[in-house]
Coordinates of C-alpha atoms and ligand atoms in Angstrom, one line a residue:
Chain A
M1 CA 0.0 0.0 0.0
A2 CA 1.4 3.4 -1.0
S3 CA 1.7 5.9 1.8
P4 CA -0.3 9.1 1.5
C5 CA 1.4 11.9 -0.3
I6 CA 2.8 14.5 2.0
I7 CA 2.6 18.1 0.7
C8 CA 5.2 20.5 2.0
V9 CA 4.5 24.2 1.4
A10 CA 7.6 26.5 1.3
I11 CA 6.2 29.9 2.3
T12 CA 8.2 33.0 1.3
G13 CA 11.6 31.3 0.6
S14 CA 14.7 33.5 0.9
L15 CA 14.7 35.3 -2.4
P16 CA 11.4 36.5 -3.9
R17 CA 10.4 40.1 -3.1
K18 CA 7.0 41.9 -3.2
A19 CA 8.3 43.8 -6.2
M20 CA 8.5 40.5 -8.2
N21 CA 5.3 39.1 -6.8
P22 CA 3.0 41.2 -4.5
A23 CA 1.5 38.0 -3.1
V24 CA 4.7 36.9 -1.4
P25 CA 4.1 37.0 2.4
I26 CA 6.8 39.0 4.2
S27 CA 5.5 39.9 7.6
V28 CA 5.0 37.1 10.2
S29 CA 1.2 37.7 10.1
E30 CA 1.1 37.5 6.3
Q31 CA 3.2 34.3 6.6
V32 CA 0.7 32.7 9.1
E33 CA -2.2 33.7 6.9
S34 CA -0.6 32.2 3.8
T35 CA 0.4 29.0 5.7
H36 CA -3.2 28.7 6.9
E37 CA -4.5 28.7 3.4
A38 CA -2.0 26.0 2.3
F39 CA -2.9 24.0 5.4
E40 CA -6.6 24.1 4.5
A41 CA -5.7 23.1 1.0
G42 CA -3.9 20.0 2.4
A43 CA -0.3 20.9 3.0
A44 CA 1.2 18.9 6.0
I45 CA 4.6 20.6 6.4
C46 CA 5.5 24.2 6.4
H47 CA 9.1 25.0 5.4
A48 CA 9.7 28.5 6.7
H49 CA 12.2 31.3 6.2
V50 CA 11.7 34.7 7.9
R51 CA 12.3 38.2 6.6
N52 CA 13.3 41.6 7.8
E53 CA 10.9 44.6 7.3
D54 CA 12.9 45.6 4.2
E55 CA 12.2 42.1 2.8
T56 CA 15.9 40.9 3.2
P57 CA 16.3 37.4 4.6
S58 CA 16.6 37.2 8.4
S59 CA 17.6 34.5 10.9
D60 CA 16.0 36.4 13.9
P61 CA 14.9 33.8 16.5
E62 CA 12.2 36.2 17.7
K63 CA 10.5 36.2 14.3
F64 CA 10.8 32.4 14.1
A65 CA 9.1 32.2 17.5
R66 CA 6.1 34.3 16.5
L67 CA 5.8 32.4 13.2
K68 CA 5.8 29.0 15.1
D69 CA 3.2 30.3 17.6
G70 CA 1.0 31.6 14.7
I71 CA 1.2 28.3 12.8
E72 CA 0.5 26.2 15.9
Q73 CA -2.6 28.3 16.6
H74 CA -4.0 28.5 13.1
C75 CA -2.9 25.1 11.7
P76 CA -3.1 22.5 14.5
G77 CA -1.0 19.4 13.7
M78 CA 0.9 21.0 10.9
I79 CA 4.6 20.1 10.9
V80 CA 6.8 23.2 11.2
Q81 CA 10.2 23.1 9.5
F82 CA 12.7 26.0 10.0
S83 CA 15.2 26.7 7.3
T84 CA 18.8 26.8 8.4
G85 CA 19.9 27.6 4.9
G86 CA 22.8 29.9 4.2
R87 CA 20.9 32.7 2.5
S88 CA 19.4 33.9 5.8
G89 CA 22.6 34.3 7.9
A90 CA 26.2 33.2 8.4
G91 CA 27.8 30.7 10.7
K92 CA 26.0 29.8 13.9
D93 CA 23.4 32.5 13.3
R94 CA 21.8 30.0 10.9
G95 CA 20.9 27.8 13.8
G96 CA 20.1 30.4 16.5
M97 CA 16.4 29.5 16.3
L98 CA 16.7 25.8 16.9
S99 CA 16.2 26.1 20.6
L100 CA 12.6 26.9 19.7
R101 CA 12.3 23.2 19.0
P102 CA 10.4 23.2 15.6
D103 CA 9.4 19.7 14.5
M104 CA 11.9 19.8 11.7
A105 CA 14.7 21.9 10.3
S106 CA 16.5 21.9 7.0
L107 CA 20.1 20.7 7.1
S108 CA 22.7 21.1 4.4
V109 CA 25.5 18.5 4.7
G110 CA 27.9 19.7 2.0
S111 CA 28.9 22.7 -0.1
N112 CA 28.0 23.5 -3.7
N113 CA 27.7 26.4 -6.1
F114 CA 24.7 28.7 -6.4
P115 CA 24.1 30.9 -9.4
T116 CA 26.6 33.6 -8.5
R117 CA 28.5 32.3 -5.4
V118 CA 29.6 29.4 -3.3
Y119 CA 27.0 28.0 -0.9
E120 CA 29.3 27.5 2.0
N121 CA 28.6 24.8 4.6
P122 CA 31.9 24.1 6.3
P123 CA 32.2 20.7 8.0
D124 CA 32.3 22.1 11.5
L125 CA 29.2 24.2 11.0
I126 CA 27.4 21.1 9.7
D127 CA 28.4 19.1 12.8
W128 CA 27.2 22.0 15.0
L129 CA 23.8 22.3 13.3
A130 CA 23.3 18.5 13.5
A131 CA 24.2 18.5 17.2
E132 CA 21.7 21.3 17.9
M133 CA 19.0 19.4 16.1
R134 CA 19.8 16.3 18.2
A135 CA 19.9 18.3 21.4
H136 CA 16.4 19.8 20.6
D137 CA 14.9 16.7 19.2
I138 CA 14.4 18.2 15.7
K139 CA 14.1 16.0 12.7
P140 CA 16.5 17.2 10.0
E141 CA 15.5 17.4 6.3
V142 CA 18.8 16.8 4.5
E143 CA 19.0 19.2 1.5
A144 CA 20.7 17.2 -1.3
F145 CA 22.0 19.8 -3.7
D146 CA 24.3 17.1 -5.1
L147 CA 24.7 13.3 -5.0
S148 CA 27.5 13.2 -2.3
H149 CA 25.1 14.9 0.1
I150 CA 23.0 11.7 0.2
L151 CA 26.0 9.6 1.0
K152 CA 27.1 12.1 3.6
A153 CA 23.7 11.8 5.3
A154 CA 24.2 8.0 5.4
E155 CA 27.7 8.5 7.0
M156 CA 26.3 10.9 9.5
H157 CA 23.5 8.6 10.4
K158 CA 25.9 5.7 10.9
A159 CA 28.1 7.9 13.1
G160 CA 25.1 8.9 15.2
A161 CA 25.2 12.6 14.0
I162 CA 21.7 12.2 12.5
A163 CA 19.2 10.5 14.7
G164 CA 16.6 8.3 13.0
T165 CA 16.6 7.5 9.3
P166 CA 17.6 10.6 7.3
Y167 CA 14.7 12.3 5.4
V168 CA 16.3 13.6 2.2
Q169 CA 15.1 16.3 -0.1
F170 CA 16.5 16.4 -3.6
V171 CA 17.0 20.0 -4.7
M172 CA 17.2 20.3 -8.5
G173 CA 17.2 23.2 -11.0
V174 CA 19.6 25.6 -9.1
K175 CA 22.0 27.1 -11.6
N176 CA 25.6 25.9 -11.1
A177 CA 24.3 23.1 -8.7
M178 CA 22.3 20.0 -9.9
P179 CA 20.0 20.6 -12.9
A180 CA 16.6 18.8 -13.2
D181 CA 17.9 15.8 -15.0
R182 CA 15.7 12.7 -15.1
H183 CA 18.5 10.1 -15.0
V184 CA 20.0 11.8 -12.0
F185 CA 16.6 12.0 -10.3
D186 CA 16.1 8.2 -10.8
F187 CA 19.6 7.5 -9.4
Y188 CA 18.9 9.8 -6.4
V189 CA 15.8 7.6 -5.7
Q190 CA 17.7 4.4 -6.1
T191 CA 20.5 5.7 -3.8
V192 CA 18.0 6.6 -1.1
N193 CA 16.3 3.2 -1.5
R194 CA 19.7 1.5 -1.2
L195 CA 21.0 3.5 1.8
F196 CA 17.7 4.0 3.7
P197 CA 15.4 1.2 2.6
G198 CA 11.7 2.2 2.9
A199 CA 12.5 5.8 4.0
P200 CA 10.3 8.6 2.7
W201 CA 12.0 11.4 0.6
C202 CA 10.9 14.5 -1.1
A203 CA 12.0 16.7 -4.0
A204 CA 12.0 20.4 -4.7
G205 CA 12.4 21.9 -8.2
I206 CA 13.6 25.4 -8.2
G207 CA 11.9 28.1 -10.3
R208 CA 10.4 26.7 -13.5
E209 CA 11.5 23.2 -12.5
Q210 CA 9.0 23.0 -9.6
A211 CA 6.2 21.4 -11.6
T212 CA 8.5 18.9 -13.3
L213 CA 10.0 17.8 -10.0
N214 CA 6.6 17.4 -8.3
E215 CA 5.4 15.2 -11.2
W216 CA 8.5 13.0 -11.0
A217 CA 8.4 12.8 -7.2
I218 CA 4.7 11.9 -7.0
A219 CA 5.1 9.3 -9.8
S220 CA 8.1 7.7 -8.0
G221 CA 6.6 7.6 -4.5
G222 CA 8.1 10.7 -3.0
H223 CA 6.6 13.7 -1.4
A224 CA 5.9 17.0 -3.1
R225 CA 6.9 20.5 -2.4
T226 CA 5.0 23.6 -3.5
Chain B
M1 CA 39.1 -2.5 -30.0
A2 CA 39.9 -1.0 -26.6
S3 CA 42.1 2.0 -26.6
P4 CA 45.5 1.7 -24.8
C5 CA 45.4 2.6 -21.1
I6 CA 46.8 6.0 -20.4
I7 CA 48.6 6.3 -17.1
C8 CA 48.7 9.6 -15.4
V9 CA 51.3 10.2 -12.7
A10 CA 50.5 12.8 -10.0
I11 CA 53.9 13.9 -8.8
T12 CA 54.1 15.6 -5.4
G13 CA 50.4 16.6 -5.0
S14 CA 49.7 19.5 -2.7
L15 CA 49.7 17.8 0.7
P16 CA 52.4 15.2 1.4
R17 CA 55.6 16.4 3.1
K18 CA 59.1 14.9 3.3
A19 CA 58.5 14.3 7.0
M20 CA 55.6 11.9 6.1
N21 CA 57.5 10.3 3.1
P22 CA 61.1 11.2 2.4
A23 CA 60.6 10.1 -1.3
V24 CA 58.2 13.0 -2.1
P25 CA 59.9 15.2 -4.6
I26 CA 59.8 18.8 -3.6
S27 CA 62.3 20.8 -5.6
V28 CA 61.7 21.2 -9.3
S29 CA 64.8 19.1 -10.1
E30 CA 63.5 16.3 -7.8
Q31 CA 60.2 16.6 -9.5
V32 CA 61.7 16.3 -13.0
E33 CA 63.7 13.2 -11.9
S34 CA 60.7 11.6 -10.4
T35 CA 58.6 12.3 -13.5
H36 CA 61.4 10.9 -15.7
E37 CA 61.2 7.6 -13.7
A38 CA 57.5 7.4 -14.1
F39 CA 57.7 8.2 -17.8
E40 CA 60.2 5.4 -18.4
A41 CA 57.8 3.1 -16.5
G42 CA 55.0 4.1 -19.0
A43 CA 53.2 7.1 -17.6
A44 CA 51.9 9.3 -20.4
I45 CA 50.6 12.3 -18.4
C46 CA 52.2 14.2 -15.6
H47 CA 49.8 16.0 -13.3
A48 CA 51.9 18.6 -11.5
H49 CA 51.8 20.9 -8.5
V50 CA 54.7 22.9 -7.4
R51 CA 56.1 23.7 -3.9
N52 CA 57.9 26.4 -2.0
E53 CA 61.3 25.7 -0.4
D54 CA 59.5 25.1 2.9
E55 CA 57.3 22.4 1.2
T56 CA 54.1 24.5 1.3
P57 CA 52.0 24.5 -1.9
S58 CA 52.9 27.2 -4.4
S59 CA 51.4 28.6 -7.6
D60 CA 54.6 30.4 -8.7
P61 CA 54.6 30.6 -12.5
E62 CA 58.4 30.6 -12.5
K63 CA 58.5 27.2 -10.8
F64 CA 55.9 25.8 -13.2
A65 CA 58.0 27.1 -16.1
R66 CA 61.2 25.3 -14.9
L67 CA 59.2 22.1 -14.3
K68 CA 57.7 22.2 -17.8
D69 CA 61.1 22.8 -19.4
G70 CA 62.6 19.9 -17.4
I71 CA 59.8 17.5 -18.3
E72 CA 60.0 18.5 -22.0
Q73 CA 63.8 17.8 -22.0
H74 CA 63.7 14.6 -20.0
C75 CA 60.4 13.1 -21.1
P76 CA 59.9 13.9 -24.8
G77 CA 56.2 13.5 -25.8
M78 CA 54.9 13.4 -22.2
I79 CA 51.7 15.3 -21.6
V80 CA 52.2 18.1 -19.0
Q81 CA 49.1 18.9 -16.9
F82 CA 49.3 21.8 -14.4
S83 CA 47.0 21.8 -11.4
T84 CA 44.9 24.9 -10.9
G85 CA 43.5 23.4 -7.7
G86 CA 42.6 25.5 -4.7
R87 CA 45.2 24.2 -2.3
S88 CA 48.0 26.0 -4.1
G89 CA 46.7 29.5 -4.2
A90 CA 43.6 31.6 -4.1
G91 CA 41.6 33.4 -6.8
K92 CA 43.3 34.1 -10.1
D93 CA 46.7 33.1 -8.6
R94 CA 45.5 29.6 -9.3
G95 CA 45.7 30.2 -13.1
G96 CA 48.7 32.5 -13.2
M97 CA 50.8 29.8 -14.9
L98 CA 48.3 29.1 -17.7
S99 CA 50.1 31.5 -20.1
L100 CA 52.9 28.9 -20.1
R101 CA 50.6 26.8 -22.3
P102 CA 50.9 23.3 -20.7
D103 CA 49.1 20.6 -22.7
M104 CA 46.5 20.3 -20.1
A105 CA 45.3 21.8 -16.8
S106 CA 43.0 20.6 -14.1
L107 CA 39.7 22.5 -13.9
S108 CA 37.2 22.4 -11.0
V109 CA 33.8 23.4 -12.1
G110 CA 31.9 23.4 -8.8
S111 CA 32.4 23.6 -5.1
N112 CA 32.4 20.9 -2.4
N113 CA 33.6 20.1 1.0
F114 CA 37.1 18.9 1.8
P115 CA 38.0 17.2 5.1
T116 CA 38.1 20.4 7.2
R117 CA 37.0 23.2 4.9
V118 CA 35.0 24.3 1.9
Y119 CA 36.8 23.8 -1.4
E120 CA 35.7 27.1 -3.0
N121 CA 35.4 27.4 -6.7
P122 CA 33.1 30.4 -7.3
P123 CA 31.3 30.6 -10.6
D124 CA 33.2 33.7 -11.8
L125 CA 36.6 32.1 -11.1
I126 CA 35.6 28.9 -13.0
D127 CA 34.6 31.0 -16.0
W128 CA 37.9 32.9 -15.9
L129 CA 40.0 29.7 -15.6
A130 CA 38.1 28.1 -18.5
A131 CA 38.6 31.3 -20.6
E132 CA 42.4 31.2 -19.9
M133 CA 42.5 27.6 -21.0
R134 CA 40.7 28.4 -24.2
A135 CA 42.9 31.4 -24.8
H136 CA 46.1 29.3 -24.4
D137 CA 44.8 26.2 -26.2
I138 CA 45.0 24.1 -23.0
K139 CA 42.9 20.9 -22.7
P140 CA 41.1 21.0 -19.3
E141 CA 40.8 17.9 -17.1
V142 CA 37.5 18.4 -15.3
E143 CA 37.9 17.3 -11.7
A144 CA 34.5 15.8 -10.7
F145 CA 34.4 15.8 -6.9
D146 CA 30.6 15.3 -7.2
L147 CA 28.0 14.3 -9.8
S148 CA 26.8 17.8 -10.7
H149 CA 30.3 18.6 -11.8
I150 CA 29.9 16.2 -14.7
L151 CA 26.7 17.8 -15.7
K152 CA 28.2 21.3 -15.4
A153 CA 31.1 20.2 -17.7
A154 CA 28.4 19.3 -20.3
E155 CA 26.7 22.6 -19.9
M156 CA 30.0 24.5 -20.3
H157 CA 30.9 22.5 -23.3
K158 CA 27.5 23.2 -24.9
A159 CA 28.0 27.0 -24.1
G160 CA 31.5 26.9 -25.7
A161 CA 33.2 27.5 -22.4
I162 CA 35.0 24.1 -22.7
A163 CA 36.5 23.5 -26.2
G164 CA 36.4 19.9 -27.4
T165 CA 34.8 17.0 -25.6
P166 CA 35.3 17.4 -21.8
Y167 CA 37.9 15.0 -20.3
V168 CA 36.6 14.1 -16.8
Q169 CA 38.4 12.7 -13.8
F170 CA 36.3 11.2 -11.1
V171 CA 37.8 12.1 -7.7
M172 CA 36.7 9.7 -5.0
G173 CA 37.6 9.0 -1.4
V174 CA 38.0 12.6 -0.2
K175 CA 36.4 12.9 3.3
N176 CA 33.3 15.1 3.2
A177 CA 33.2 15.0 -0.6
M178 CA 32.4 11.8 -2.6
P179 CA 33.4 8.4 -1.0
A180 CA 34.7 5.5 -3.2
D181 CA 31.3 4.0 -3.7
R182 CA 31.0 1.4 -6.5
H183 CA 27.4 2.2 -7.4
V184 CA 28.3 5.9 -7.8
F185 CA 31.4 5.1 -9.8
D186 CA 29.2 3.0 -12.2
F187 CA 26.7 5.9 -12.5
Y188 CA 29.6 8.3 -13.2
V189 CA 30.8 6.1 -16.1
Q190 CA 27.2 5.9 -17.4
T191 CA 26.8 9.7 -17.1
V192 CA 30.0 10.4 -19.1
N193 CA 28.9 7.8 -21.7
R194 CA 25.5 9.5 -22.0
L195 CA 26.8 13.1 -22.1
F196 CA 30.0 12.5 -24.0
P197 CA 29.7 9.3 -26.0
G198 CA 33.0 7.6 -26.6
A199 CA 35.0 10.2 -24.6
P200 CA 37.9 9.0 -22.5
W201 CA 37.8 9.6 -18.7
C202 CA 39.9 8.8 -15.7
A203 CA 39.5 8.3 -12.0
A204 CA 41.6 9.2 -9.0
G205 CA 41.2 7.5 -5.6
I206 CA 42.5 9.6 -2.8
G207 CA 44.8 8.0 -0.1
R208 CA 44.0 4.4 0.5
E209 CA 41.3 4.4 -2.2
Q210 CA 43.9 4.8 -5.0
A211 CA 44.3 1.1 -5.7
T212 CA 40.5 0.5 -5.7
L213 CA 39.8 3.3 -8.1
N214 CA 42.6 2.2 -10.5
E215 CA 41.1 -1.3 -10.5
W216 CA 37.6 -0.1 -11.2
A217 CA 38.8 2.4 -13.8
I218 CA 40.9 0.0 -15.8
A219 CA 38.1 -2.7 -15.7
S220 CA 35.6 -0.1 -16.9
G221 CA 37.6 1.3 -19.8
G222 CA 39.0 4.4 -18.0
H223 CA 42.4 5.7 -17.5
A224 CA 44.5 5.2 -14.4
R225 CA 46.1 7.6 -12.0
T226 CA 49.1 6.8 -9.8
Ligands
ZN1 ZN1 9.8 18.8 1.9
ZN2 ZN1 14.2 27.1 2.1
ZN3 ZN1 44.4 11.7 -15.1
ZN4 ZN1 46.4 17.6 -8.1

């Protein structure tokens, strides 16, 4: 029997601005409202970034706390996942909100290129973020921007650095990282099935690759990201 | 008919010191002598780093020039490949010797983690190194530390940033990058065959993985690195 499809809504992200799309929720109350709509439409996980007043990415724990409270009030049972991605802060600032004990948090386990720069995840920062997640009983979502990140998750799990079976998200379509390539996607699925038999996984297509990745993921037994 | 196996000798590298292994050639004359021995034993390509007097990695073009002259004199017909890897310098220093027009040069086309740090290859540096190689008619050896690097080589080739069919080296066994995993190795070979049909490729196993990778590479039609 296939397990029901989990839909993960990524509200706001770290890049889009109101000038590009006036519908992008920026303030915490706009974010809660938008999450509530997605929750009523069936989304089970909310992947969250927060923003400053000027719309720049933030890693302010106070904003994350208000967002978590709002989602818990308006969307009972929804899984809250905080982003610890590098666009919203540098070094340990990226994990300053983990003591709020969200259900999940994103975890990068390697470095790669982004469109115009290096997405830096030094080994000691990865170890620290993973330790914070263990200490606060947070389930990591491993962001696989490249194949080695899946193998690294397996190594961390084996070493006890990731508790429980790793939940991996394939991120495809980021310029200068992994493109949305069907052969690679199929090998990602095979690799997860080999290393973490039976484990759920999800996929995120960036920009115009979103629909493609959702289609591939749902057809291959993975979870979708909107 | 199988093409003859090309053996690539990596003299010196960027890390080993005489204290670890007194046989490591450090001075340019020691390097030429060691390359000559490998050439007589059948090596066709010399992958070269240079060192300072104190054994630290260097990117000094003057040293590279003396090394190239020495190899050309002692090993007629041997292919000289300069390393532009990030251990030997930062930014454009890494390509300061490309005007010497070696036959080949190593080219990283993405970023990844190394044992204790990020191996940083920002997009604009990659573009500059590739442009220098085109300008000086140097064949790049694409160093694939992860799967996306092979796809990036294909994209660069399509865009004209890499002239000729990319020659890819799979680098496996670097801690925090790609481990020496047989399923991944086979997928690397499949991916090169899919993207660059008929193109030669090679593989380098780091440290204790060297013998394993040479065995896999030779059995799968690739070239070996010593
Ligand atoms: Zn997800
Ligand atoms: Zn995110
Ligand atoms: Zn080689
Ligand atoms: Zn090298």
